[in-house]
Amino acid sequence: MATGLSVSSTSNMSSGQRVFVAQAIMANEPAAPGPDLIESERIPQGTKQWDILSWARFANASALTEGADLTVSQQLVSSSLSLTPSEFGILAQVSWRLQRRQGDASVAGATGRMVGAALRRRQDSDVIDLFDGFSKSLPGAGVVLTSGIVRGTYAYLRTDNAVDGVTGSFGPAPLPLVGDLHVEQFSDIVGDLTPAGSDPYSMTYPVGGGSMAEEVLKQWWMGKHRLYGIQFFEGGNISRDSSGDSKGAIFARQALYMVVGDNADITEEKDNSLRATEYGAFQEWATGERADTWGAEIYSATDSTT
């Protein structure tokens, strides 16, 4: 026979106590801005492949001599990006017994939200994979990102970077430009614009009087990131490699392309033999690079600053 004081943690008593979950929290889904930052089209039903044409510019107009025939005629030149959507999906099963035991009506809703978020995360990752395809990459592995590099990237994208003269040239990247960066890349830019110091007026970019550094400090935590006219977004799914580096990008919206099959198919199906409900999300899409010189990979060190 057991002896001693019976308390709430006694093993043979705690098993009979009801556990109440006051408030469940969901994992905070990382920001996935990529699909909204690039050109996208919905492919019509009954269509297998989507071709995107890009027209090259003509050569400069020629100076003419009165009475002389203009004998050189310009030819239309186009390049084509062919995208064939693939299907992606995710499935989650919740047993009826779990729903009864949980006694929580939000189980189904939470499952549906997480299924949808997982599909969006995969879509965002496919956009991020395109960043590595840009020919221009800076500043490089192990190098800390600075505002000067952002300025130089802007200048590069707004320059006519013809690959082979006029033929195939896309011209300067159209505005506006956007950036999709790892949060530590943002942190490095903020550190560059607001260098630490006991006297704020001795800084390279002094705080006060409506200075840039003051605005950066005010807006850093608000998610408002704009520099040299470039609107930046935190890419929550941009990974950090084993060397402590990450690959983001600055680009024109038209540089990258996504073709989406249709709206996502959200399914809910009861499996009587399994005694569970299946929740699924399925969608078709494909991504590709349209204009190489309209984007630049931002490959830099993203070691933790803490």
mmCIF file of C-alpha atoms in Angstrom:
data_model
loop_
_atom_site.group_PDB
_atom_site.id
_atom_site.type_symbol
_atom_site.label_atom_id
_atom_site.label_comp_id
_atom_site.label_asym_id
_atom_site.label_seq_id
_atom_site.Cartn_x
_atom_site.Cartn_y
_atom_site.Cartn_z
ATOM 1 C CA MET A 1 0.000 0.000 0.000
ATOM 2 C CA ALA A 2 1.287 3.476 -0.931
ATOM 3 C CA THR A 3 2.002 5.830 1.941
ATOM 4 C CA GLY A 4 2.601 9.554 2.238
ATOM 5 C CA LEU A 5 0.935 12.775 1.130
ATOM 6 C CA SER A 6 -1.040 12.612 -2.120
ATOM 7 C CA VAL A 7 -0.188 15.527 -4.387
ATOM 8 C CA SER A 8 -1.213 16.522 -7.921
ATOM 9 C CA SER A 9 1.967 15.093 -9.462
ATOM 10 C CA THR A 10 1.485 11.645 -7.966
ATOM 11 C CA SER A 11 1.586 9.273 -10.932
ATOM 12 C CA ASN A 12 -1.514 7.295 -10.147
ATOM 13 C CA MET A 13 -3.537 10.491 -9.633
ATOM 14 C CA SER A 14 -2.302 12.630 -12.540
ATOM 15 C CA SER A 15 -3.575 10.075 -15.028
ATOM 16 C CA GLY A 16 -7.109 10.888 -13.994
ATOM 17 C CA GLN A 17 -6.778 14.643 -14.328
ATOM 18 C CA ARG A 18 -8.214 16.428 -17.325
ATOM 19 C CA VAL A 19 -5.782 18.442 -19.441
ATOM 20 C CA PHE A 20 -7.146 21.661 -20.916
ATOM 21 C CA VAL A 21 -5.365 23.377 -23.790
ATOM 22 C CA ALA A 22 -6.109 27.055 -23.261
ATOM 23 C CA GLN A 23 -4.680 28.345 -26.529
ATOM 24 C CA ALA A 24 -2.808 26.496 -29.226
ATOM 25 C CA ILE A 25 -0.346 28.372 -31.413
ATOM 26 C CA MET A 26 0.651 27.573 -34.975
ATOM 27 C CA ALA A 27 4.175 27.674 -36.284
ATOM 28 C CA ASN A 28 4.846 31.106 -37.740
ATOM 29 C CA GLU A 29 4.999 30.593 -41.495
ATOM 30 C CA PRO A 30 8.016 32.350 -43.066
ATOM 31 C CA ALA A 31 7.316 35.142 -45.509
ATOM 32 C CA ALA A 32 6.972 33.830 -49.058
ATOM 33 C CA PRO A 33 6.876 36.925 -51.315
ATOM 34 C CA GLY A 34 8.549 35.406 -54.390
ATOM 35 C CA PRO A 35 5.476 34.417 -56.455
ATOM 36 C CA ASP A 36 4.046 37.935 -56.101
ATOM 37 C CA LEU A 37 7.271 39.632 -57.231
ATOM 38 C CA ILE A 38 7.464 38.121 -60.719
ATOM 39 C CA GLU A 39 5.320 38.065 -63.849
ATOM 40 C CA SER A 40 2.702 35.323 -63.824
ATOM 41 C CA GLU A 41 -0.051 34.037 -66.067
ATOM 42 C CA ARG A 42 -2.789 31.452 -65.693
ATOM 43 C CA ILE A 43 -2.579 28.863 -68.431
ATOM 44 C CA PRO A 44 -5.966 28.240 -70.128
ATOM 45 C CA GLN A 45 -7.661 24.908 -69.605
ATOM 46 C CA GLY A 46 -6.764 22.429 -72.322
ATOM 47 C CA THR A 47 -3.317 23.977 -72.867
ATOM 48 C CA LYS A 48 -0.193 21.873 -72.280
ATOM 49 C CA GLN A 49 2.582 24.429 -72.723
ATOM 50 C CA TRP A 50 2.963 28.191 -72.406
ATOM 51 C CA ASP A 51 5.438 30.049 -74.662
ATOM 52 C CA ILE A 52 6.522 33.563 -73.723
ATOM 53 C CA LEU A 53 7.970 35.602 -76.586
ATOM 54 C CA SER A 54 10.537 38.338 -76.033
ATOM 55 C CA TRP A 55 11.265 40.706 -78.922
ATOM 56 C CA ALA A 56 14.751 42.087 -79.476
ATOM 57 C CA ARG A 57 15.246 45.719 -80.429
ATOM 58 C CA PHE A 58 16.059 46.992 -83.901
ATOM 59 C CA ALA A 59 19.406 48.636 -84.627
ATOM 60 C CA ASN A 60 19.630 52.419 -84.506
ATOM 61 C CA ALA A 61 18.065 54.334 -87.357
ATOM 62 C CA SER A 62 20.524 55.123 -90.169
ATOM 63 C CA ALA A 63 21.515 58.529 -91.479
ATOM 64 C CA LEU A 64 20.224 58.941 -95.036
ATOM 65 C CA THR A 65 21.544 60.701 -98.115
ATOM 66 C CA GLU A 66 19.081 62.413 -100.373
ATOM 67 C CA GLY A 67 18.397 60.344 -103.455
ATOM 68 C CA ALA A 68 20.073 57.218 -102.001
ATOM 69 C CA ASP A 69 18.028 54.105 -101.373
ATOM 70 C CA LEU A 70 17.970 52.619 -97.863
ATOM 71 C CA THR A 71 18.941 49.033 -98.637
ATOM 72 C CA VAL A 72 19.274 47.501 -95.183
ATOM 73 C CA SER A 73 16.039 46.216 -93.693
ATOM 74 C CA GLN A 74 15.721 45.223 -90.051
ATOM 75 C CA GLN A 75 14.563 41.712 -89.247
ATOM 76 C CA LEU A 76 12.280 40.798 -86.394
ATOM 77 C CA VAL A 77 14.124 38.693 -83.804
ATOM 78 C CA SER A 78 12.455 37.026 -80.855
ATOM 79 C CA SER A 79 13.386 34.512 -78.210
ATOM 80 C CA SER A 80 10.948 32.102 -76.622
ATOM 81 C CA LEU A 81 10.642 30.737 -73.099
ATOM 82 C CA SER A 82 8.599 27.538 -72.993
ATOM 83 C CA LEU A 83 7.065 26.519 -69.681
ATOM 84 C CA THR A 84 5.184 23.281 -69.026
ATOM 85 C CA PRO A 85 3.512 23.244 -65.596
ATOM 86 C CA SER A 86 4.142 20.357 -63.217
ATOM 87 C CA GLU A 87 1.763 19.301 -60.467
ATOM 88 C CA PHE A 88 2.549 19.772 -56.796
ATOM 89 C CA GLY A 89 0.552 18.780 -53.771
ATOM 90 C CA ILE A 90 0.433 18.005 -50.078
ATOM 91 C CA LEU A 91 -1.878 15.743 -48.095
ATOM 92 C CA ALA A 92 -2.649 15.562 -44.379
ATOM 93 C CA GLN A 93 -4.789 12.946 -42.617
ATOM 94 C CA VAL A 94 -6.575 13.559 -39.339
ATOM 95 C CA SER A 95 -8.251 10.616 -37.610
ATOM 96 C CA TRP A 96 -11.785 11.007 -36.338
ATOM 97 C CA ARG A 97 -10.640 9.669 -32.964
ATOM 98 C CA LEU A 98 -8.076 12.462 -32.719
ATOM 99 C CA GLN A 99 -10.750 15.054 -33.440
ATOM 100 C CA ARG A 100 -13.039 13.552 -30.806
ATOM 101 C CA ARG A 101 -10.276 13.290 -28.203
ATOM 102 C CA GLN A 102 -8.872 16.708 -28.994
ATOM 103 C CA GLY A 103 -12.266 18.285 -28.568
ATOM 104 C CA ASP A 104 -10.962 21.241 -30.537
ATOM 105 C CA ALA A 105 -13.054 22.500 -33.438
ATOM 106 C CA SER A 106 -10.053 24.355 -34.856
ATOM 107 C CA VAL A 107 -8.128 21.169 -35.712
ATOM 108 C CA ALA A 108 -9.600 20.960 -39.213
ATOM 109 C CA GLY A 109 -9.127 24.696 -39.833
ATOM 110 C CA ALA A 110 -5.536 24.648 -38.599
ATOM 111 C CA THR A 111 -4.765 21.639 -40.793
ATOM 112 C CA GLY A 112 -6.205 23.383 -43.841
ATOM 113 C CA ARG A 113 -4.207 26.542 -43.223
ATOM 114 C CA MET A 114 -0.947 24.620 -42.806
ATOM 115 C CA VAL A 115 -1.594 22.592 -45.969
ATOM 116 C CA GLY A 116 -2.136 25.793 -47.964
ATOM 117 C CA ALA A 117 0.948 27.426 -46.444
ATOM 118 C CA ALA A 118 3.104 24.417 -47.345
ATOM 119 C CA LEU A 119 2.009 24.673 -50.978
ATOM 120 C CA ARG A 120 2.840 28.385 -51.057
ATOM 121 C CA ARG A 121 6.233 27.704 -49.471
ATOM 122 C CA ARG A 122 7.104 25.259 -52.261
ATOM 123 C CA GLN A 123 6.043 27.798 -54.872
ATOM 124 C CA ASP A 124 8.239 30.445 -53.261
ATOM 125 C CA SER A 125 11.194 28.040 -53.151
ATOM 126 C CA ASP A 126 10.887 27.456 -56.904
ATOM 127 C CA VAL A 127 11.158 31.222 -57.474
ATOM 128 C CA ILE A 128 14.202 31.430 -55.171
ATOM 129 C CA ASP A 129 15.892 28.652 -57.165
ATOM 130 C CA LEU A 130 15.825 30.959 -60.212
ATOM 131 C CA PHE A 131 18.088 33.507 -58.499
ATOM 132 C CA ASP A 132 21.114 31.261 -59.001
ATOM 133 C CA GLY A 133 20.510 31.377 -62.763
ATOM 134 C CA PHE A 134 21.295 35.082 -63.144
ATOM 135 C CA SER A 135 24.683 35.576 -64.815
ATOM 136 C CA LYS A 136 25.474 38.581 -62.633
ATOM 137 C CA SER A 137 26.270 37.612 -59.037
ATOM 138 C CA LEU A 138 27.661 39.891 -56.336
ATOM 139 C CA PRO A 139 29.327 40.585 -53.928
ATOM 140 C CA GLY A 140 30.313 36.915 -53.407
ATOM 141 C CA ALA A 141 30.559 34.212 -50.758
ATOM 142 C CA GLY A 142 31.844 35.420 -47.411
ATOM 143 C CA VAL A 143 31.424 39.103 -48.309
ATOM 144 C CA VAL A 144 29.102 41.290 -46.231
ATOM 145 C CA LEU A 145 26.386 43.090 -48.184
ATOM 146 C CA THR A 146 26.566 46.908 -48.113
ATOM 147 C CA SER A 147 24.440 49.749 -49.401
ATOM 148 C CA GLY A 148 27.179 50.474 -51.952
ATOM 149 C CA ILE A 149 26.707 47.038 -53.492
ATOM 150 C CA VAL A 150 22.963 47.684 -53.719
ATOM 151 C CA ARG A 151 23.706 50.990 -55.448
ATOM 152 C CA GLY A 152 26.049 49.262 -57.890
ATOM 153 C CA THR A 153 23.466 46.569 -58.618
ATOM 154 C CA TYR A 154 20.893 49.221 -59.437
ATOM 155 C CA ALA A 155 23.344 50.861 -61.850
ATOM 156 C CA TYR A 156 24.116 47.517 -63.509
ATOM 157 C CA LEU A 157 20.446 46.668 -64.040
ATOM 158 C CA ARG A 158 19.682 50.116 -65.462
ATOM 159 C CA THR A 159 22.573 49.833 -67.948
ATOM 160 C CA ASP A 160 22.051 48.425 -71.455
ATOM 161 C CA ASN A 161 23.843 45.128 -70.878
ATOM 162 C CA ALA A 162 23.598 43.718 -74.396
ATOM 163 C CA VAL A 163 24.923 40.184 -74.595
ATOM 164 C CA ASP A 164 25.902 40.313 -78.270
ATOM 165 C CA GLY A 165 25.397 43.860 -79.428
ATOM 166 C CA VAL A 166 21.849 44.685 -80.411
ATOM 167 C CA THR A 167 20.651 41.195 -81.304
ATOM 168 C CA GLY A 168 18.976 39.613 -78.315
ATOM 169 C CA SER A 169 19.429 42.720 -76.184
ATOM 170 C CA PHE A 170 16.668 43.482 -73.719
ATOM 171 C CA GLY A 171 17.948 46.940 -72.889
ATOM 172 C CA PRO A 172 18.029 48.379 -69.352
ATOM 173 C CA ALA A 173 15.844 46.652 -66.771
ATOM 174 C CA PRO A 174 12.443 48.365 -66.525
ATOM 175 C CA LEU A 175 11.391 50.017 -63.293
ATOM 176 C CA PRO A 176 10.404 49.361 -60.600
ATOM 177 C CA LEU A 177 13.058 46.995 -59.288
ATOM 178 C CA VAL A 178 12.406 44.666 -56.359
ATOM 179 C CA GLY A 179 14.649 42.708 -54.027
ATOM 180 C CA ASP A 180 14.103 39.390 -52.278
ATOM 181 C CA LEU A 181 16.746 38.967 -49.565
ATOM 182 C CA HIS A 182 17.586 36.891 -46.498
ATOM 183 C CA VAL A 183 16.848 38.820 -43.306
ATOM 184 C CA GLU A 184 20.557 38.808 -42.377
ATOM 185 C CA GLN A 185 21.298 40.540 -45.684
ATOM 186 C CA PHE A 186 18.855 43.246 -44.595
ATOM 187 C CA SER A 187 20.592 43.374 -41.247
ATOM 188 C CA ASP A 188 23.944 44.012 -42.931
ATOM 189 C CA ILE A 189 22.496 46.882 -44.988
ATOM 190 C CA VAL A 190 20.983 48.450 -41.879
ATOM 191 C CA GLY A 191 24.303 48.055 -40.070
ATOM 192 C CA ASP A 192 26.047 49.766 -42.968
ATOM 193 C CA LEU A 193 23.632 52.706 -42.988
ATOM 194 C CA THR A 194 23.562 53.095 -39.202
ATOM 195 C CA PRO A 195 27.079 52.271 -37.953
ATOM 196 C CA ALA A 196 27.387 51.907 -34.196
ATOM 197 C CA GLY A 197 28.913 54.753 -32.213
ATOM 198 C CA SER A 198 28.445 56.610 -28.944
ATOM 199 C CA ASP A 199 27.949 59.913 -30.736
ATOM 200 C CA PRO A 200 25.259 59.574 -33.438
ATOM 201 C CA TYR A 201 26.478 62.753 -35.142
ATOM 202 C CA SER A 202 29.949 61.271 -35.596
ATOM 203 C CA MET A 203 28.530 58.432 -37.710
ATOM 204 C CA THR A 204 29.080 58.171 -41.411
ATOM 205 C CA TYR A 205 25.323 58.688 -41.835
ATOM 206 C CA PRO A 206 24.387 60.778 -38.760
ATOM 207 C CA VAL A 207 21.046 60.193 -37.070
ATOM 208 C CA GLY A 208 18.726 63.142 -36.691
ATOM 209 C CA GLY A 209 17.197 65.851 -38.790
ATOM 210 C CA GLY A 210 15.333 63.430 -41.032
ATOM 211 C CA SER A 211 18.506 61.650 -42.199
ATOM 212 C CA MET A 212 18.503 58.339 -44.017
ATOM 213 C CA ALA A 213 19.929 56.571 -40.966
ATOM 214 C CA GLU A 214 17.084 57.897 -38.817
ATOM 215 C CA GLU A 215 14.471 56.639 -41.274
ATOM 216 C CA VAL A 216 16.144 53.228 -41.462
ATOM 217 C CA LEU A 217 16.166 52.922 -37.678
ATOM 218 C CA LYS A 218 12.494 53.894 -37.491
ATOM 219 C CA GLN A 219 11.299 51.575 -40.225
ATOM 220 C CA TRP A 220 13.576 48.560 -39.794
ATOM 221 C CA TRP A 221 11.172 46.692 -37.559
ATOM 222 C CA MET A 222 8.120 47.757 -39.584
ATOM 223 C CA GLY A 223 9.092 45.766 -42.671
ATOM 224 C CA LYS A 224 9.418 48.892 -44.810
ATOM 225 C CA HIS A 225 12.590 48.316 -46.778
ATOM 226 C CA ARG A 226 13.335 50.665 -49.667
ATOM 227 C CA LEU A 227 16.761 51.779 -50.833
ATOM 228 C CA TYR A 228 17.712 53.584 -54.054
ATOM 229 C CA GLY A 229 14.105 53.215 -55.157
ATOM 230 C CA ILE A 230 14.236 49.406 -54.797
ATOM 231 C CA GLN A 231 11.454 47.837 -52.734
ATOM 232 C CA PHE A 232 12.894 44.983 -50.676
ATOM 233 C CA PHE A 233 11.089 41.993 -49.192
ATOM 234 C CA GLU A 234 12.226 39.502 -46.583
ATOM 235 C CA GLY A 235 12.522 36.070 -48.178
ATOM 236 C CA GLY A 236 11.690 33.805 -45.277
ATOM 237 C CA ASN A 237 12.465 30.701 -47.328
ATOM 238 C CA ILE A 238 15.907 31.799 -48.509
ATOM 239 C CA SER A 239 18.262 29.333 -46.859
ATOM 240 C CA ARG A 240 21.740 29.757 -45.420
ATOM 241 C CA ASP A 241 24.337 27.290 -46.718
ATOM 242 C CA SER A 242 26.939 25.435 -44.666
ATOM 243 C CA SER A 243 29.425 28.272 -45.198
ATOM 244 C CA GLY A 244 27.043 30.876 -43.793
ATOM 245 C CA ASP A 245 26.078 32.456 -47.137
ATOM 246 C CA SER A 246 22.699 33.063 -48.779
ATOM 247 C CA LYS A 247 21.446 33.855 -52.272
ATOM 248 C CA GLY A 248 18.828 36.549 -52.738
ATOM 249 C CA ALA A 249 18.271 38.732 -55.789
ATOM 250 C CA ILE A 250 17.438 42.190 -57.115
ATOM 251 C CA PHE A 251 15.491 42.167 -60.353
ATOM 252 C CA ALA A 252 12.781 43.630 -62.523
ATOM 253 C CA ARG A 253 9.439 41.900 -62.249
ATOM 254 C CA GLN A 254 9.563 40.912 -65.943
ATOM 255 C CA ALA A 255 12.920 39.116 -65.556
ATOM 256 C CA LEU A 256 11.294 35.985 -64.152
ATOM 257 C CA TYR A 257 8.097 34.251 -65.118
ATOM 258 C CA MET A 258 5.610 31.852 -63.586
ATOM 259 C CA VAL A 259 2.815 29.964 -65.301
ATOM 260 C CA VAL A 260 0.067 28.675 -63.016
ATOM 261 C CA GLY A 261 -2.305 25.917 -64.094
ATOM 262 C CA ASP A 262 -5.323 27.273 -62.232
ATOM 263 C CA ASN A 263 -6.523 28.002 -58.731
ATOM 264 C CA ALA A 264 -5.304 25.516 -56.158
ATOM 265 C CA ASP A 265 -7.551 22.483 -55.698
ATOM 266 C CA ILE A 266 -8.389 22.275 -51.998
ATOM 267 C CA THR A 267 -9.821 18.870 -51.129
ATOM 268 C CA GLU A 268 -11.482 17.338 -48.081
ATOM 269 C CA GLU A 269 -12.330 13.650 -48.277
ATOM 270 C CA LYS A 270 -13.576 11.247 -45.634
ATOM 271 C CA ASP A 271 -12.045 7.763 -45.611
ATOM 272 C CA ASN A 272 -14.512 5.505 -43.819
ATOM 273 C CA SER A 273 -12.252 2.451 -43.693
ATOM 274 C CA LEU A 274 -9.379 4.547 -42.312
ATOM 275 C CA ARG A 275 -11.779 6.495 -40.089
ATOM 276 C CA ALA A 276 -10.057 9.726 -40.952
ATOM 277 C CA THR A 277 -10.436 12.860 -43.042
ATOM 278 C CA GLU A 278 -7.889 13.748 -45.729
ATOM 279 C CA TYR A 279 -7.108 17.399 -46.365
ATOM 280 C CA GLY A 280 -5.166 18.220 -49.527
ATOM 281 C CA ALA A 281 -3.959 21.106 -51.663
ATOM 282 C CA PHE A 282 -2.859 20.624 -55.273
ATOM 283 C CA GLN A 283 -1.740 23.020 -57.992
ATOM 284 C CA GLU A 284 0.224 23.146 -61.234
ATOM 285 C CA TRP A 285 2.909 25.695 -62.047
ATOM 286 C CA ALA A 286 6.234 26.242 -63.771
ATOM 287 C CA THR A 287 8.875 28.964 -63.424
ATOM 288 C CA GLY A 288 11.614 30.266 -65.694
ATOM 289 C CA GLU A 289 14.020 33.109 -66.474
ATOM 290 C CA ARG A 290 12.955 35.483 -69.212
ATOM 291 C CA ALA A 291 15.596 38.237 -69.308
ATOM 292 C CA ASP A 292 18.966 37.448 -67.736
ATOM 293 C CA THR A 293 20.311 41.011 -67.717
ATOM 294 C CA TRP A 294 17.251 42.285 -65.846
ATOM 295 C CA GLY A 295 18.276 40.570 -62.631
ATOM 296 C CA ALA A 296 21.281 39.997 -60.392
ATOM 297 C CA GLU A 297 21.908 37.416 -57.726
ATOM 298 C CA ILE A 298 22.843 38.832 -54.320
ATOM 299 C CA TYR A 299 25.202 36.219 -52.880
ATOM 300 C CA SER A 300 26.663 37.304 -49.561
ATOM 301 C CA ALA A 301 27.522 36.305 -46.019
ATOM 302 C CA THR A 302 24.520 35.841 -43.727
ATOM 303 C CA ASP A 303 26.190 34.750 -40.490
ATOM 304 C CA SER A 304 24.119 35.609 -37.456
ATOM 305 C CA THR A 305 24.842 39.076 -36.094
ATOM 306 C CA THR A 306 23.800 38.140 -32.546
#
